[in-house]
Structures are given as structure tokens and as C-alpha cells.
């Protein structure tokens, strides 16, 4: 076989192998993002308009998250938060709107104590999505009801649901996931 024939065969094979390797690497990276972010991955794809843009956004979130000083709570703090949650739940019977608002405040304080930024709701969502993407829908639902409740537009059943949603994120953040 001549050198030119050999090159004519080897170069295309090498190009195909390189392209296959790149495709496999991109597939694994995307799969990792999908597994890590859960439902938040598809939500971001929809919001960003493409998988490539969503992948870039989610990787940016990971980088920002890696720069945070997220800490686990010591047992004493976990117990203190658990007691505070029980108090908020007990208040629900007499003042459901106030209890939902207090649940939001308690979750926000817990996020801050763990090291998450709490300056704005959208920033909270971005940072929480990296480790808590699977419970983020709970937080969104609870927050939406809390906003409507502050305007007197939420039913008692919606407020009860908001408490359940806040509890899902609360348990995960405090480290007592059921």
C-alpha cells in the first residue's frame, strides 16, 4: 500500500475517532449536569432556548457555587432549627398566612447560616439549584404561594401546601431529609 493511500485511510479514521471522542465527552458532561440538577436542567433548557446555552449556564452555577463557603450545620444548630420549625408549624393553626411567611424567613435564615447568598430570590434559586435541584420546585411553589398570601390571595389549602413545600427544602438544608 502506498503512503498516500495509507494517509487517505488513516486521516479520515483519525478524524472520526477524534469526533467520536468529543461527542462522547460532551454526552457524559451533559448527562452529569442532568443528573446533578434534576428537573432544573430541563427548566433551564426551556428558559435558555437551547441545551448548549443551558449547559453553559449550569456550569457557571457550579463554578459560582464552588466559590461559596457552604457548611454543614452542627448538631446543636440542627436541633435549634428543628425546634424553630415546630414552632412555625404550630402557629399555622391560628395564623396560616403568618406561619407561611415565617417559614419563608426561617428557610432564608437557614440558607444564610449554611453559607448560601440570600440577597435575592433569583440568586437563591441559582445557588440552591447546584445541590438541591430536585427540591427547588418545592421552594418555587412555596414562594409563589407566599407572595400571593402577602396580597391576601391564597387559600388555606394553598398555604398548607406551601408549608409542605417549605418543609421539603428545609429538611434537605438542615440535614434531616426523610
PDB file of N, CA and C in Angstrom, residues 31-110:
ATOM      1  N   UNK A  31     -24.926  14.570  30.567  1.00  0.00           N
ATOM      2  CA  UNK A  31     -25.604  13.600  31.427  1.00  0.00           C
ATOM      3  C   UNK A  31     -25.325  13.904  32.902  1.00  0.00           C
ATOM      4  N   UNK A  32     -24.083  14.282  33.206  1.00  0.00           N
ATOM      5  CA  UNK A  32     -23.728  14.636  34.591  1.00  0.00           C
ATOM      6  C   UNK A  32     -24.535  15.844  35.057  1.00  0.00           C
ATOM      7  N   UNK A  33     -24.673  16.842  34.184  1.00  0.00           N
ATOM      8  CA  UNK A  33     -25.463  18.025  34.532  1.00  0.00           C
ATOM      9  C   UNK A  33     -26.921  17.640  34.750  1.00  0.00           C
ATOM     10  N   UNK A  34     -27.466  16.796  33.896  1.00  0.00           N
ATOM     11  CA  UNK A  34     -28.853  16.360  34.032  1.00  0.00           C
ATOM     12  C   UNK A  34     -29.063  15.625  35.351  1.00  0.00           C
ATOM     13  N   UNK A  35     -28.117  14.770  35.711  1.00  0.00           N
ATOM     14  CA  UNK A  35     -28.240  14.036  36.969  1.00  0.00           C
ATOM     15  C   UNK A  35     -28.089  14.953  38.175  1.00  0.00           C
ATOM     16  N   UNK A  36     -27.176  15.893  38.093  1.00  0.00           N
ATOM     17  CA  UNK A  36     -26.929  16.774  39.234  1.00  0.00           C
ATOM     18  C   UNK A  36     -28.075  17.761  39.458  1.00  0.00           C
ATOM     19  N   UNK A  37     -28.600  18.326  38.375  1.00  0.00           N
ATOM     20  CA  UNK A  37     -29.601  19.375  38.501  1.00  0.00           C
ATOM     21  C   UNK A  37     -31.031  18.862  38.452  1.00  0.00           C
ATOM     22  N   UNK A  38     -31.231  17.624  38.051  1.00  0.00           N
ATOM     23  CA  UNK A  38     -32.564  17.051  38.015  1.00  0.00           C
ATOM     24  C   UNK A  38     -33.508  17.872  37.154  1.00  0.00           C
ATOM     25  N   UNK A  39     -34.721  18.126  37.640  1.00  0.00           N
ATOM     26  CA  UNK A  39     -35.717  18.868  36.856  1.00  0.00           C
ATOM     27  C   UNK A  39     -35.258  20.288  36.488  1.00  0.00           C
ATOM     28  N   UNK A  40     -34.330  20.811  37.237  1.00  0.00           N
ATOM     29  CA  UNK A  40     -33.826  22.156  36.960  1.00  0.00           C
ATOM     30  C   UNK A  40     -33.099  22.193  35.612  1.00  0.00           C
ATOM     31  N   UNK A  41     -32.563  21.069  35.180  1.00  0.00           N
ATOM     32  CA  UNK A  41     -31.876  21.026  33.886  1.00  0.00           C
ATOM     33  C   UNK A  41     -32.857  21.368  32.768  1.00  0.00           C
ATOM     34  N   UNK A  42     -33.984  20.672  32.705  1.00  0.00           N
ATOM     35  CA  UNK A  42     -34.966  20.917  31.628  1.00  0.00           C
ATOM     36  C   UNK A  42     -35.567  22.314  31.734  1.00  0.00           C
ATOM     37  N   UNK A  43     -35.786  22.775  32.950  1.00  0.00           N
ATOM     38  CA  UNK A  43     -36.311  24.131  33.146  1.00  0.00           C
ATOM     39  C   UNK A  43     -35.333  25.155  32.568  1.00  0.00           C
ATOM     40  N   UNK A  44     -34.051  24.940  32.781  1.00  0.00           N
ATOM     41  CA  UNK A  44     -33.030  25.864  32.275  1.00  0.00           C
ATOM     42  C   UNK A  44     -32.936  25.781  30.754  1.00  0.00           C
ATOM     43  N   UNK A  45     -33.047  24.593  30.198  1.00  0.00           N
ATOM     44  CA  UNK A  45     -33.047  24.440  28.737  1.00  0.00           C
ATOM     45  C   UNK A  45     -34.193  25.244  28.144  1.00  0.00           C
ATOM     46  N   UNK A  46     -35.366  25.102  28.739  1.00  0.00           N
ATOM     47  CA  UNK A  46     -36.542  25.829  28.246  1.00  0.00           C
ATOM     48  C   UNK A  46     -36.340  27.337  28.347  1.00  0.00           C
ATOM     49  N   UNK A  47     -35.815  27.784  29.478  1.00  0.00           N
ATOM     50  CA  UNK A  47     -35.608  29.214  29.687  1.00  0.00           C
ATOM     51  C   UNK A  47     -34.526  29.784  28.770  1.00  0.00           C
ATOM     52  N   UNK A  48     -33.449  29.014  28.565  1.00  0.00           N
ATOM     53  CA  UNK A  48     -32.318  29.496  27.776  1.00  0.00           C
ATOM     54  C   UNK A  48     -32.523  29.305  26.271  1.00  0.00           C
ATOM     55  N   UNK A  49     -33.385  28.375  25.888  1.00  0.00           N
ATOM     56  CA  UNK A  49     -33.680  28.174  24.479  1.00  0.00           C
ATOM     57  C   UNK A  49     -32.828  27.130  23.779  1.00  0.00           C
ATOM     58  N   UNK A  50     -31.810  26.605  24.447  1.00  0.00           N
ATOM     59  CA  UNK A  50     -31.007  25.539  23.846  1.00  0.00           C
ATOM     60  C   UNK A  50     -30.274  24.773  24.930  1.00  0.00           C
ATOM     61  N   UNK A  51     -29.924  23.554  24.612  1.00  0.00           N
ATOM     62  CA  UNK A  51     -29.178  22.726  25.567  1.00  0.00           C
ATOM     63  C   UNK A  51     -27.769  23.267  25.767  1.00  0.00           C
ATOM     64  N   UNK A  52     -27.169  23.762  24.706  1.00  0.00           N
ATOM     65  CA  UNK A  52     -25.806  24.294  24.811  1.00  0.00           C
ATOM     66  C   UNK A  52     -25.783  25.497  25.765  1.00  0.00           C
ATOM     67  N   UNK A  53     -26.740  26.413  25.617  1.00  0.00           N
ATOM     68  CA  UNK A  53     -26.792  27.585  26.498  1.00  0.00           C
ATOM     69  C   UNK A  53     -27.100  27.168  27.938  1.00  0.00           C
ATOM     70  N   UNK A  54     -28.001  26.192  28.085  1.00  0.00           N
ATOM     71  CA  UNK A  54     -28.339  25.705  29.425  1.00  0.00           C
ATOM     72  C   UNK A  54     -27.126  25.051  30.080  1.00  0.00           C
ATOM     73  N   UNK A  55     -26.401  24.241  29.303  1.00  0.00           N
ATOM     74  CA  UNK A  55     -25.199  23.593  29.841  1.00  0.00           C
ATOM     75  C   UNK A  55     -24.203  24.637  30.345  1.00  0.00           C
ATOM     76  N   UNK A  56     -24.003  25.686  29.549  1.00  0.00           N
ATOM     77  CA  UNK A  56     -23.068  26.747  29.945  1.00  0.00           C
ATOM     78  C   UNK A  56     -23.547  27.445  31.212  1.00  0.00           C
ATOM     79  N   UNK A  57     -24.848  27.741  31.285  1.00  0.00           N
ATOM     80  CA  UNK A  57     -25.402  28.412  32.464  1.00  0.00           C
ATOM     81  C   UNK A  57     -25.244  27.537  33.709  1.00  0.00           C
ATOM     82  N   UNK A  58     -25.542  26.259  33.584  1.00  0.00           N
ATOM     83  CA  UNK A  58     -25.443  25.365  34.736  1.00  0.00           C
ATOM     84  C   UNK A  58     -23.993  25.156  35.171  1.00  0.00           C
ATOM     85  N   UNK A  59     -23.077  25.106  34.220  1.00  0.00           N
ATOM     86  CA  UNK A  59     -21.657  25.021  34.592  1.00  0.00           C
ATOM     87  C   UNK A  59     -21.215  26.294  35.305  1.00  0.00           C
ATOM     88  N   UNK A  60     -21.728  27.454  34.859  1.00  0.00           N
ATOM     89  CA  UNK A  60     -21.426  28.709  35.559  1.00  0.00           C
ATOM     90  C   UNK A  60     -21.944  28.668  36.997  1.00  0.00           C
ATOM     91  N   UNK A  61     -23.129  28.107  37.173  1.00  0.00           N
ATOM     92  CA  UNK A  61     -23.677  27.976  38.525  1.00  0.00           C
ATOM     93  C   UNK A  61     -22.765  27.113  39.388  1.00  0.00           C
ATOM     94  N   UNK A  62     -22.260  26.034  38.811  1.00  0.00           N
ATOM     95  CA  UNK A  62     -21.356  25.162  39.571  1.00  0.00           C
ATOM     96  C   UNK A  62     -20.103  25.912  40.001  1.00  0.00           C
ATOM     97  N   UNK A  63     -19.543  26.705  39.093  1.00  0.00           N
ATOM     98  CA  UNK A  63     -18.332  27.474  39.407  1.00  0.00           C
ATOM     99  C   UNK A  63     -18.625  28.469  40.527  1.00  0.00           C
ATOM    100  N   UNK A  64     -19.746  29.194  40.419  1.00  0.00           N
ATOM    101  CA  UNK A  64     -20.108  30.156  41.466  1.00  0.00           C
ATOM    102  C   UNK A  64     -20.332  29.439  42.789  1.00  0.00           C
ATOM    103  N   UNK A  65     -21.000  28.305  42.729  1.00  0.00           N
ATOM    104  CA  UNK A  65     -21.288  27.532  43.935  1.00  0.00           C
ATOM    105  C   UNK A  65     -20.004  27.049  44.600  1.00  0.00           C
ATOM    106  N   UNK A  66     -19.040  26.632  43.777  1.00  0.00           N
ATOM    107  CA  UNK A  66     -17.757  26.162  44.324  1.00  0.00           C
ATOM    108  C   UNK A  66     -17.023  27.265  45.073  1.00  0.00           C
ATOM    109  N   UNK A  67     -17.315  28.517  44.754  1.00  0.00           N
ATOM    110  CA  UNK A  67     -16.673  29.648  45.424  1.00  0.00           C
ATOM    111  C   UNK A  67     -17.375  30.036  46.723  1.00  0.00           C
ATOM    112  N   UNK A  68     -18.522  29.430  47.001  1.00  0.00           N
ATOM    113  CA  UNK A  68     -19.232  29.714  48.247  1.00  0.00           C
ATOM    114  C   UNK A  68     -18.631  28.872  49.365  1.00  0.00           C
ATOM    115  N   UNK A  69     -18.830  29.341  50.573  1.00  0.00           N
ATOM    116  CA  UNK A  69     -18.370  28.593  51.743  1.00  0.00           C
ATOM    117  C   UNK A  69     -19.582  27.908  52.383  1.00  0.00           C
ATOM    118  N   UNK A  70     -20.084  26.858  51.728  1.00  0.00           N
ATOM    119  CA  UNK A  70     -21.248  26.119  52.223  1.00  0.00           C
ATOM    120  C   UNK A  70     -20.777  25.191  53.330  1.00  0.00           C
ATOM    121  N   UNK A  71     -21.492  25.224  54.426  1.00  0.00           N
ATOM    122  CA  UNK A  71     -21.085  24.393  55.553  1.00  0.00           C
ATOM    123  C   UNK A  71     -22.254  23.551  56.050  1.00  0.00           C
ATOM    124  N   UNK A  72     -21.936  22.437  56.629  1.00  0.00           N
ATOM    125  CA  UNK A  72     -22.934  21.605  57.294  1.00  0.00           C
ATOM    126  C   UNK A  72     -23.227  22.231  58.653  1.00  0.00           C
ATOM    127  N   UNK A  73     -24.423  22.003  59.134  1.00  0.00           N
ATOM    128  CA  UNK A  73     -24.778  22.531  60.449  1.00  0.00           C
ATOM    129  C   UNK A  73     -24.348  21.563  61.542  1.00  0.00           C
ATOM    130  N   UNK A  74     -23.786  22.085  62.629  1.00  0.00           N
ATOM    131  CA  UNK A  74     -23.514  21.224  63.778  1.00  0.00           C
ATOM    132  C   UNK A  74     -24.834  20.716  64.366  1.00  0.00           C
ATOM    133  N   UNK A  75     -24.777  19.639  65.086  1.00  0.00           N
ATOM    134  CA  UNK A  75     -25.977  19.010  65.651  1.00  0.00           C
ATOM    135  C   UNK A  75     -26.808  20.004  66.468  1.00  0.00           C
ATOM    136  N   UNK A  76     -26.158  20.837  67.258  1.00  0.00           N
ATOM    137  CA  UNK A  76     -26.884  21.798  68.097  1.00  0.00           C
ATOM    138  C   UNK A  76     -27.710  22.770  67.245  1.00  0.00           C
ATOM    139  N   UNK A  77     -27.130  23.248  66.151  1.00  0.00           N
ATOM    140  CA  UNK A  77     -27.862  24.158  65.261  1.00  0.00           C
ATOM    141  C   UNK A  77     -29.007  23.439  64.550  1.00  0.00           C
ATOM    142  N   UNK A  78     -28.777  22.185  64.152  1.00  0.00           N
ATOM    143  CA  UNK A  78     -29.852  21.417  63.509  1.00  0.00           C
ATOM    144  C   UNK A  78     -31.034  21.281  64.457  1.00  0.00           C
ATOM    145  N   UNK A  79     -30.740  21.014  65.721  1.00  0.00           N
ATOM    146  CA  UNK A  79     -31.819  20.871  66.720  1.00  0.00           C
ATOM    147  C   UNK A  79     -32.536  22.203  66.934  1.00  0.00           C
ATOM    148  N   UNK A  80     -31.774  23.282  66.957  1.00  0.00           N
ATOM    149  CA  UNK A  80     -32.374  24.605  67.135  1.00  0.00           C
ATOM    150  C   UNK A  80     -33.314  24.921  65.967  1.00  0.00           C
ATOM    151  N   UNK A  81     -32.865  24.628  64.755  1.00  0.00           N
ATOM    152  CA  UNK A  81     -33.717  24.852  63.578  1.00  0.00           C
ATOM    153  C   UNK A  81     -34.940  23.934  63.592  1.00  0.00           C
ATOM    154  N   UNK A  82     -34.753  22.684  63.986  1.00  0.00           N
ATOM    155  CA  UNK A  82     -35.890  21.752  64.055  1.00  0.00           C
ATOM    156  C   UNK A  82     -36.932  22.261  65.041  1.00  0.00           C
ATOM    157  N   UNK A  83     -36.485  22.776  66.178  1.00  0.00           N
ATOM    158  CA  UNK A  83     -37.419  23.347  67.162  1.00  0.00           C
ATOM    159  C   UNK A  83     -38.125  24.574  66.599  1.00  0.00           C
ATOM    160  N   UNK A  84     -37.385  25.408  65.891  1.00  0.00           N
ATOM    161  CA  UNK A  84     -37.989  26.605  65.282  1.00  0.00           C
ATOM    162  C   UNK A  84     -39.038  26.198  64.257  1.00  0.00           C
ATOM    163  N   UNK A  85     -38.775  25.143  63.497  1.00  0.00           N
ATOM    164  CA  UNK A  85     -39.756  24.689  62.513  1.00  0.00           C
ATOM    165  C   UNK A  85     -41.041  24.208  63.201  1.00  0.00           C
ATOM    166  N   UNK A  86     -40.891  23.484  64.296  1.00  0.00           N
ATOM    167  CA  UNK A  86     -42.061  23.009  65.038  1.00  0.00           C
ATOM    168  C   UNK A  86     -42.895  24.198  65.505  1.00  0.00           C
ATOM    169  N   UNK A  87     -42.250  25.234  65.971  1.00  0.00           N
ATOM    170  CA  UNK A  87     -42.956  26.443  66.408  1.00  0.00           C
ATOM    171  C   UNK A  87     -43.729  27.073  65.252  1.00  0.00           C
ATOM    172  N   UNK A  88     -43.096  27.163  64.103  1.00  0.00           N
ATOM    173  CA  UNK A  88     -43.761  27.736  62.921  1.00  0.00           C
ATOM    174  C   UNK A  88     -44.971  26.882  62.548  1.00  0.00           C
ATOM    175  N   UNK A  89     -44.814  25.569  62.553  1.00  0.00           N
ATOM    176  CA  UNK A  89     -45.932  24.685  62.217  1.00  0.00           C
ATOM    177  C   UNK A  89     -47.086  24.852  63.196  1.00  0.00           C
ATOM    178  N   UNK A  90     -46.784  25.009  64.467  1.00  0.00           N
ATOM    179  CA  UNK A  90     -47.831  25.167  65.470  1.00  0.00           C
ATOM    180  C   UNK A  90     -48.607  26.468  65.258  1.00  0.00           C
ATOM    181  N   UNK A  91     -47.940  27.493  64.784  1.00  0.00           N
ATOM    182  CA  UNK A  91     -48.591  28.773  64.525  1.00  0.00           C
ATOM    183  C   UNK A  91     -49.541  28.696  63.328  1.00  0.00           C
ATOM    184  N   UNK A  92     -49.357  27.713  62.475  1.00  0.00           N
ATOM    185  CA  UNK A  92     -50.180  27.594  61.280  1.00  0.00           C
ATOM    186  C   UNK A  92     -51.662  27.458  61.627  1.00  0.00           C
ATOM    187  N   UNK A  93     -51.960  26.774  62.703  1.00  0.00           N
ATOM    188  CA  UNK A  93     -53.359  26.538  63.084  1.00  0.00           C
ATOM    189  C   UNK A  93     -54.100  27.860  63.274  1.00  0.00           C
ATOM    190  N   UNK A  94     -53.506  28.801  63.975  1.00  0.00           N
ATOM    191  CA  UNK A  94     -54.163  30.073  64.273  1.00  0.00           C
ATOM    192  C   UNK A  94     -53.914  31.140  63.218  1.00  0.00           C
ATOM    193  N   UNK A  95     -52.741  31.139  62.611  1.00  0.00           N
ATOM    194  CA  UNK A  95     -52.380  32.182  61.636  1.00  0.00           C
ATOM    195  C   UNK A  95     -51.640  31.583  60.447  1.00  0.00           C
ATOM    196  N   UNK A  96     -52.375  30.954  59.529  1.00  0.00           N
ATOM    197  CA  UNK A  96     -51.706  30.290  58.402  1.00  0.00           C
ATOM    198  C   UNK A  96     -50.846  31.234  57.562  1.00  0.00           C
ATOM    199  N   UNK A  97     -51.353  32.447  57.292  1.00  0.00           N
ATOM    200  CA  UNK A  97     -50.569  33.386  56.469  1.00  0.00           C
ATOM    201  C   UNK A  97     -49.266  33.749  57.163  1.00  0.00           C
ATOM    202  N   UNK A  98     -49.337  34.034  58.445  1.00  0.00           N
ATOM    203  CA  UNK A  98     -48.147  34.390  59.207  1.00  0.00           C
ATOM    204  C   UNK A  98     -47.169  33.231  59.297  1.00  0.00           C
ATOM    205  N   UNK A  99     -47.689  32.027  59.448  1.00  0.00           N
ATOM    206  CA  UNK A  99     -46.820  30.854  59.547  1.00  0.00           C
ATOM    207  C   UNK A  99     -46.064  30.625  58.241  1.00  0.00           C
ATOM    208  N   UNK A 100     -46.724  30.802  57.107  1.00  0.00           N
ATOM    209  CA  UNK A 100     -46.060  30.623  55.816  1.00  0.00           C
ATOM    210  C   UNK A 100     -44.967  31.672  55.651  1.00  0.00           C
ATOM    211  N   UNK A 101     -45.258  32.890  56.033  1.00  0.00           N
ATOM    212  CA  UNK A 101     -44.253  33.955  55.963  1.00  0.00           C
ATOM    213  C   UNK A 101     -43.066  33.639  56.875  1.00  0.00           C
ATOM    214  N   UNK A 102     -43.361  33.133  58.070  1.00  0.00           N
ATOM    215  CA  UNK A 102     -42.292  32.767  58.998  1.00  0.00           C
ATOM    216  C   UNK A 102     -41.490  31.571  58.482  1.00  0.00           C
ATOM    217  N   UNK A 103     -42.164  30.643  57.807  1.00  0.00           N
ATOM    218  CA  UNK A 103     -41.454  29.501  57.218  1.00  0.00           C
ATOM    219  C   UNK A 103     -40.472  29.998  56.163  1.00  0.00           C
ATOM    220  N   UNK A 104     -40.898  30.968  55.359  1.00  0.00           N
ATOM    221  CA  UNK A 104     -40.012  31.545  54.348  1.00  0.00           C
ATOM    222  C   UNK A 104     -38.807  32.208  55.020  1.00  0.00           C
ATOM    223  N   UNK A 105     -39.060  32.960  56.064  1.00  0.00           N
ATOM    224  CA  UNK A 105     -37.976  33.628  56.789  1.00  0.00           C
ATOM    225  C   UNK A 105     -37.017  32.612  57.412  1.00  0.00           C
ATOM    226  N   UNK A 106     -37.575  31.531  57.959  1.00  0.00           N
ATOM    227  CA  UNK A 106     -36.750  30.506  58.594  1.00  0.00           C
ATOM    228  C   UNK A 106     -35.873  29.800  57.552  1.00  0.00           C
ATOM    229  N   UNK A 107     -36.440  29.476  56.403  1.00  0.00           N
ATOM    230  CA  UNK A 107     -35.665  28.830  55.342  1.00  0.00           C
ATOM    231  C   UNK A 107     -34.569  29.771  54.848  1.00  0.00           C
ATOM    232  N   UNK A 108     -34.891  31.051  54.711  1.00  0.00           N
ATOM    233  CA  UNK A 108     -33.900  32.033  54.263  1.00  0.00           C
ATOM    234  C   UNK A 108     -32.768  32.155  55.288  1.00  0.00           C
ATOM    235  N   UNK A 109     -33.122  32.193  56.564  1.00  0.00           N
ATOM    236  CA  UNK A 109     -32.099  32.271  57.620  1.00  0.00           C
ATOM    237  C   UNK A 109     -31.226  31.010  57.619  1.00  0.00           C
ATOM    238  N   UNK A 110     -31.858  29.867  57.401  1.00  0.00           N
ATOM    239  CA  UNK A 110     -31.124  28.606  57.327  1.00  0.00           C
ATOM    240  C   UNK A 110     -30.156  28.618  56.145  1.00  0.00           C
TER     241      UNK A 110
END
